[in-house]
Short mmCIF file of C-alpha atoms in Angstrom, two decimals:
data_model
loop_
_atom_site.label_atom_id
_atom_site.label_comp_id
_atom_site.label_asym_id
_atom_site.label_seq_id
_atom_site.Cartn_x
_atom_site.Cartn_y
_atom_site.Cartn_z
CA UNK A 1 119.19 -82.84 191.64
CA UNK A 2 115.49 -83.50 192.82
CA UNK A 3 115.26 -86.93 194.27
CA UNK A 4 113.03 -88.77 192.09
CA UNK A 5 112.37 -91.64 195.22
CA UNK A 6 110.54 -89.06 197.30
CA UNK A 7 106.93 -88.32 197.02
CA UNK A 8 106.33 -84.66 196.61
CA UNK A 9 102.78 -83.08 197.98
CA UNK A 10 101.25 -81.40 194.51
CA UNK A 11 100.02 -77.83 194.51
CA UNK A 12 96.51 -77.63 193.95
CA UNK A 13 95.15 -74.54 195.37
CA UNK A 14 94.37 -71.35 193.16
CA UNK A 15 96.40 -68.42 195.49
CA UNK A 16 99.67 -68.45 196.61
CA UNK A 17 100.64 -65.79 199.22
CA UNK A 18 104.65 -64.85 198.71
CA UNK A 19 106.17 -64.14 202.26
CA UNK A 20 108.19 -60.92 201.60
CA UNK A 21 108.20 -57.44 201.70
CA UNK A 22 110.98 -57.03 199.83
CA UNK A 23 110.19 -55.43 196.25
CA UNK A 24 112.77 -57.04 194.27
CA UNK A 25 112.06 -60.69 195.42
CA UNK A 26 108.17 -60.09 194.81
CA UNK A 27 108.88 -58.78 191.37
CA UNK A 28 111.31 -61.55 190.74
CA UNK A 29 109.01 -64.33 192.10
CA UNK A 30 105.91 -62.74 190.12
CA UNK A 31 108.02 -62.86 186.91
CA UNK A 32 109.01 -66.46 187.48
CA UNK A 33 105.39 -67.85 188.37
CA UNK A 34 103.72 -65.95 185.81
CA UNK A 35 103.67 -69.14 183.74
CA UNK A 36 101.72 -71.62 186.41
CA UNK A 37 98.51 -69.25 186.20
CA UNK A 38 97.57 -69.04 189.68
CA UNK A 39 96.84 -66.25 191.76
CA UNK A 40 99.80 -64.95 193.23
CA UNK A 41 99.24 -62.32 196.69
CA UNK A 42 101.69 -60.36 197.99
CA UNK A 43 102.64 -58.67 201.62
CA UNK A 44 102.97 -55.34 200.19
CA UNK A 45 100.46 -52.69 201.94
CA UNK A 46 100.02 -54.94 204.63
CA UNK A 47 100.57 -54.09 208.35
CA UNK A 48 101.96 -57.54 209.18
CA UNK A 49 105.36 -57.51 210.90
CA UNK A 50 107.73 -59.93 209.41
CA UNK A 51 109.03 -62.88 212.13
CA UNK A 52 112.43 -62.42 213.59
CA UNK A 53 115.01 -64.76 211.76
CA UNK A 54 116.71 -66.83 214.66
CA UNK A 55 117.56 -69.78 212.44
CA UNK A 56 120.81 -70.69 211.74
CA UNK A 57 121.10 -72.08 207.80
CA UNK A 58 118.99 -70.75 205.28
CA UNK A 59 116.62 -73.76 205.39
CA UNK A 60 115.88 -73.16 209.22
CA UNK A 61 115.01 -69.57 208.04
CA UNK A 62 113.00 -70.43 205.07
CA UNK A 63 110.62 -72.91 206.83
CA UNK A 64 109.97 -70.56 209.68
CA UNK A 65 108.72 -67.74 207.05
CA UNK A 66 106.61 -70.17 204.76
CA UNK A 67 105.35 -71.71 208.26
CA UNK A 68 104.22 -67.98 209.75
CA UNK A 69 102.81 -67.05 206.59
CA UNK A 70 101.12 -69.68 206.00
CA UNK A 71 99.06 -70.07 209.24
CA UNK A 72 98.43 -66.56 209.40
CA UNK A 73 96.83 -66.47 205.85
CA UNK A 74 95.84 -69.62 206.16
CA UNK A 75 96.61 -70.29 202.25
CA UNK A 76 99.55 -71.86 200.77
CA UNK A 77 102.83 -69.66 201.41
CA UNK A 78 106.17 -69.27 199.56
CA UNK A 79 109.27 -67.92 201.38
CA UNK A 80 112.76 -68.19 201.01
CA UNK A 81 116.01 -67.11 202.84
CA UNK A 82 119.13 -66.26 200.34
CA UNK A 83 122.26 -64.81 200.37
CA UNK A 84 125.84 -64.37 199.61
CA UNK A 85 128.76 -66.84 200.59
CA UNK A 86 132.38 -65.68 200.31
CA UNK A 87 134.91 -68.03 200.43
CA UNK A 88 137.78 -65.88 201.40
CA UNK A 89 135.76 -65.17 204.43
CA UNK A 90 134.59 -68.51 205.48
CA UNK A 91 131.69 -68.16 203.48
CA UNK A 92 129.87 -65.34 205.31
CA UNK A 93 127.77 -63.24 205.35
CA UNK A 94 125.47 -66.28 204.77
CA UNK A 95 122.06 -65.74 206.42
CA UNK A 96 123.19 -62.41 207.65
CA UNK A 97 123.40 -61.13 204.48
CA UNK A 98 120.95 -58.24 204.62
CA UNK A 99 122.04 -57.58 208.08
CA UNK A 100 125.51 -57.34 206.71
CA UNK A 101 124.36 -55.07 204.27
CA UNK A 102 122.26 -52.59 206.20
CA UNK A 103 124.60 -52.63 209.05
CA UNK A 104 127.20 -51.21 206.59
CA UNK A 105 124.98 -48.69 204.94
CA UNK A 106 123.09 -50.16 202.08
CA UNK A 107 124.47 -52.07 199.17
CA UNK A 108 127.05 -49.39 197.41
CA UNK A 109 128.79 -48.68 200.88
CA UNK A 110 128.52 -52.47 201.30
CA UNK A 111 130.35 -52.80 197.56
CA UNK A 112 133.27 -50.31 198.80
CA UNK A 113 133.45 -52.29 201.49
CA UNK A 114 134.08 -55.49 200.01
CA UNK A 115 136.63 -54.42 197.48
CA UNK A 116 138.64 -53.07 200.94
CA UNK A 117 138.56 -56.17 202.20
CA UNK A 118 139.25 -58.62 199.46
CA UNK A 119 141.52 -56.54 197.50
CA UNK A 120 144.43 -59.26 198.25
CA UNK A 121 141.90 -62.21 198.49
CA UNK A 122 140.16 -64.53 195.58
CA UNK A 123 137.16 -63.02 195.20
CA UNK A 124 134.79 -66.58 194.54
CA UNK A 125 131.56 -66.21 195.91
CA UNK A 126 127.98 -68.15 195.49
CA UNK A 127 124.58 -67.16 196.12
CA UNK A 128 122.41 -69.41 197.42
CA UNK A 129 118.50 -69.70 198.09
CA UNK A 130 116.20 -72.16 199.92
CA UNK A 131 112.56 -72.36 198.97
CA UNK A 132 109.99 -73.32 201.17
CA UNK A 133 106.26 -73.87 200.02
CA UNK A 134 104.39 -74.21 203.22
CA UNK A 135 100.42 -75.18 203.32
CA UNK A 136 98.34 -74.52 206.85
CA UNK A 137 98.32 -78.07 207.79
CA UNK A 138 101.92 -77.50 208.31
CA UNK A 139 103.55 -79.46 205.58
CA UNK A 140 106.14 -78.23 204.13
CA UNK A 141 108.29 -78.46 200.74
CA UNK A 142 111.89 -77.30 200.14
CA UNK A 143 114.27 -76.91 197.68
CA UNK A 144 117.91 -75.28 196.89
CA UNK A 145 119.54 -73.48 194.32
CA UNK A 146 123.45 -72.32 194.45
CA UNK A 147 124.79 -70.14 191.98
CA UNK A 148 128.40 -69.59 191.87
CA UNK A 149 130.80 -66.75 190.52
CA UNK A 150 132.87 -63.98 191.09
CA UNK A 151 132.93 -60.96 192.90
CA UNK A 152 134.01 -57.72 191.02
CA UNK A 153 135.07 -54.00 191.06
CA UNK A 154 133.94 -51.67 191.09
CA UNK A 155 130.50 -52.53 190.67
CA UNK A 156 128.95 -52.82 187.23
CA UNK A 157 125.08 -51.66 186.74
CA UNK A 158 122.48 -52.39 183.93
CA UNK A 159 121.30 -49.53 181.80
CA UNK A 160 118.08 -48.88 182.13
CA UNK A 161 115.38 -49.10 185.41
CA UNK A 162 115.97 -52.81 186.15
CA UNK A 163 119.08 -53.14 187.79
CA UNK A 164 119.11 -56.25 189.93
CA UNK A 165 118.95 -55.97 193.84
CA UNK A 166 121.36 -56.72 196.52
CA UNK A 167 124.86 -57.80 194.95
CA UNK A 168 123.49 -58.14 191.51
CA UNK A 169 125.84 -55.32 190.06
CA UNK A 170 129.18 -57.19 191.87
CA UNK A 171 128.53 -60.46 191.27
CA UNK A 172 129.42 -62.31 187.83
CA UNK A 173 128.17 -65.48 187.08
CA UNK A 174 130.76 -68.31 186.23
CA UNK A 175 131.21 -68.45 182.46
CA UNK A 176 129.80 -65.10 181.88
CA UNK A 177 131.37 -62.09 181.60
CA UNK A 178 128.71 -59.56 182.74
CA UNK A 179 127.58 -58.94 185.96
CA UNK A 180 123.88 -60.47 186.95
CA UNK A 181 122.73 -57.03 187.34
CA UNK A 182 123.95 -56.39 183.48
CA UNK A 183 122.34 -59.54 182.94
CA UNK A 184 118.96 -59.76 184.10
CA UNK A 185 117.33 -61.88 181.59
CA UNK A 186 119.84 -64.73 182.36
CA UNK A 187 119.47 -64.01 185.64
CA UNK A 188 115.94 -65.36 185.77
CA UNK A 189 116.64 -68.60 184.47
CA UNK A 190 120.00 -68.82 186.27
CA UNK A 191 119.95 -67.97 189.45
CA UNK A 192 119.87 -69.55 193.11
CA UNK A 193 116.51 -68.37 192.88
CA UNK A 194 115.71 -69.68 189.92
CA UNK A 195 117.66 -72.74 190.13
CA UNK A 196 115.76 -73.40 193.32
CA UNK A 197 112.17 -72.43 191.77
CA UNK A 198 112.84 -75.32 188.98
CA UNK A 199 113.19 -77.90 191.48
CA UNK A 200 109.82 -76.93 192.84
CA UNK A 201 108.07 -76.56 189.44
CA UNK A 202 108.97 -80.12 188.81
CA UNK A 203 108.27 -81.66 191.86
CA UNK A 204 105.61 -79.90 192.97
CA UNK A 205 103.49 -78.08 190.12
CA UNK A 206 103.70 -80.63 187.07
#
């Protein structure tokens, strides 16, 4: 719930950098803030190297992106740091989620994996994402979305080009009985990311 006592800084400028290189997080983000009409820029085709994530919690991660960004570009910046939590394993990976998941292989040896190891175990997970909207004078804005559900197998695609990204095609939404990679269009106005993207159009946007 967005806490109606604090003051939130407004959003005033026209372009808004996104910090990520990854493809299905820019195409998710562009999709979502289509409707604010404001230039959105991407990292794609640029030779910037990405900072090294030493925080500990997503938020610690998520400020330090939107931060770098930020002061490089010297425009407003948008980062966040998500994940997956399982609760049969002490709610890891956490932060290292894409570590977890390219130090296994990439997502489908990741999904074998997983189904190995929780084949005896509940199988609740949630994702979770923490915005951060940073501006060059080194404020900052952030905001958290947690999505919670179900892991399944094997793992369960959508038809078509638009499959999701990361454990989209494993992971069912509470109440629904499709995966969020079977369910994109819910997806975007369901997920952590979404969820968390709300709070910030509310607080920061309107």
């Amino acid at each position: 719930m967005i806490d109606t006592l604090k003051k939130h800084r407004k959003f005033s400028e026209q372009k808004l950098l996104i910090g990520t290189q990854n493809s299905g997080k820019i195409k998710e983000f562009e999709t979502l803030l289509k409707p604010l009409n404001i230039q959105v820029i991407s990292l794609q085709n640029t030779n910037l190297d990405d900072p090294e994530e030493t925080g500990e919690t997503f938020l610690e991660n998520a400020l330090l992106k939107a931060h770098y960004y930020s002061k490089f570009f010297r425009i407003p910046a948008l980062a966040d740091d998500s994940g997956f939590c399982i609760d049969a394993l002490d709610q890891k990976p956490g932060v290292y989620s894409k570590r977890f998941i390219d130090g296994l292989g990439g997502e489908k040896k990741t999904f074998k994996h997983l189904e190995m190891l929780l084949k005896n175990d509940k199988k609740s997970a949630s994702m979770h994402c923490t915005l951060a909207l940073a501006w060059p004078d080194g404020h900052a804005e952030t905001f958290e979305g947690v999505w919670s559900g179900d892991l399944v197998f094997p793992a369960r695609y959508a038809k078509g080009s638009d499959a999701g990204f990361g454990v989209d095609p494993i992971f069912q939404p509470h109440g629904r009985t499709k995966t969020s990679s079977e369910e994109m269009a819910y997806k975007k106005t369901h997920s952590h990311r979404a969820l968390a993207l709300n709070k910030l159009f509310e607080s920061c946007f309107k």
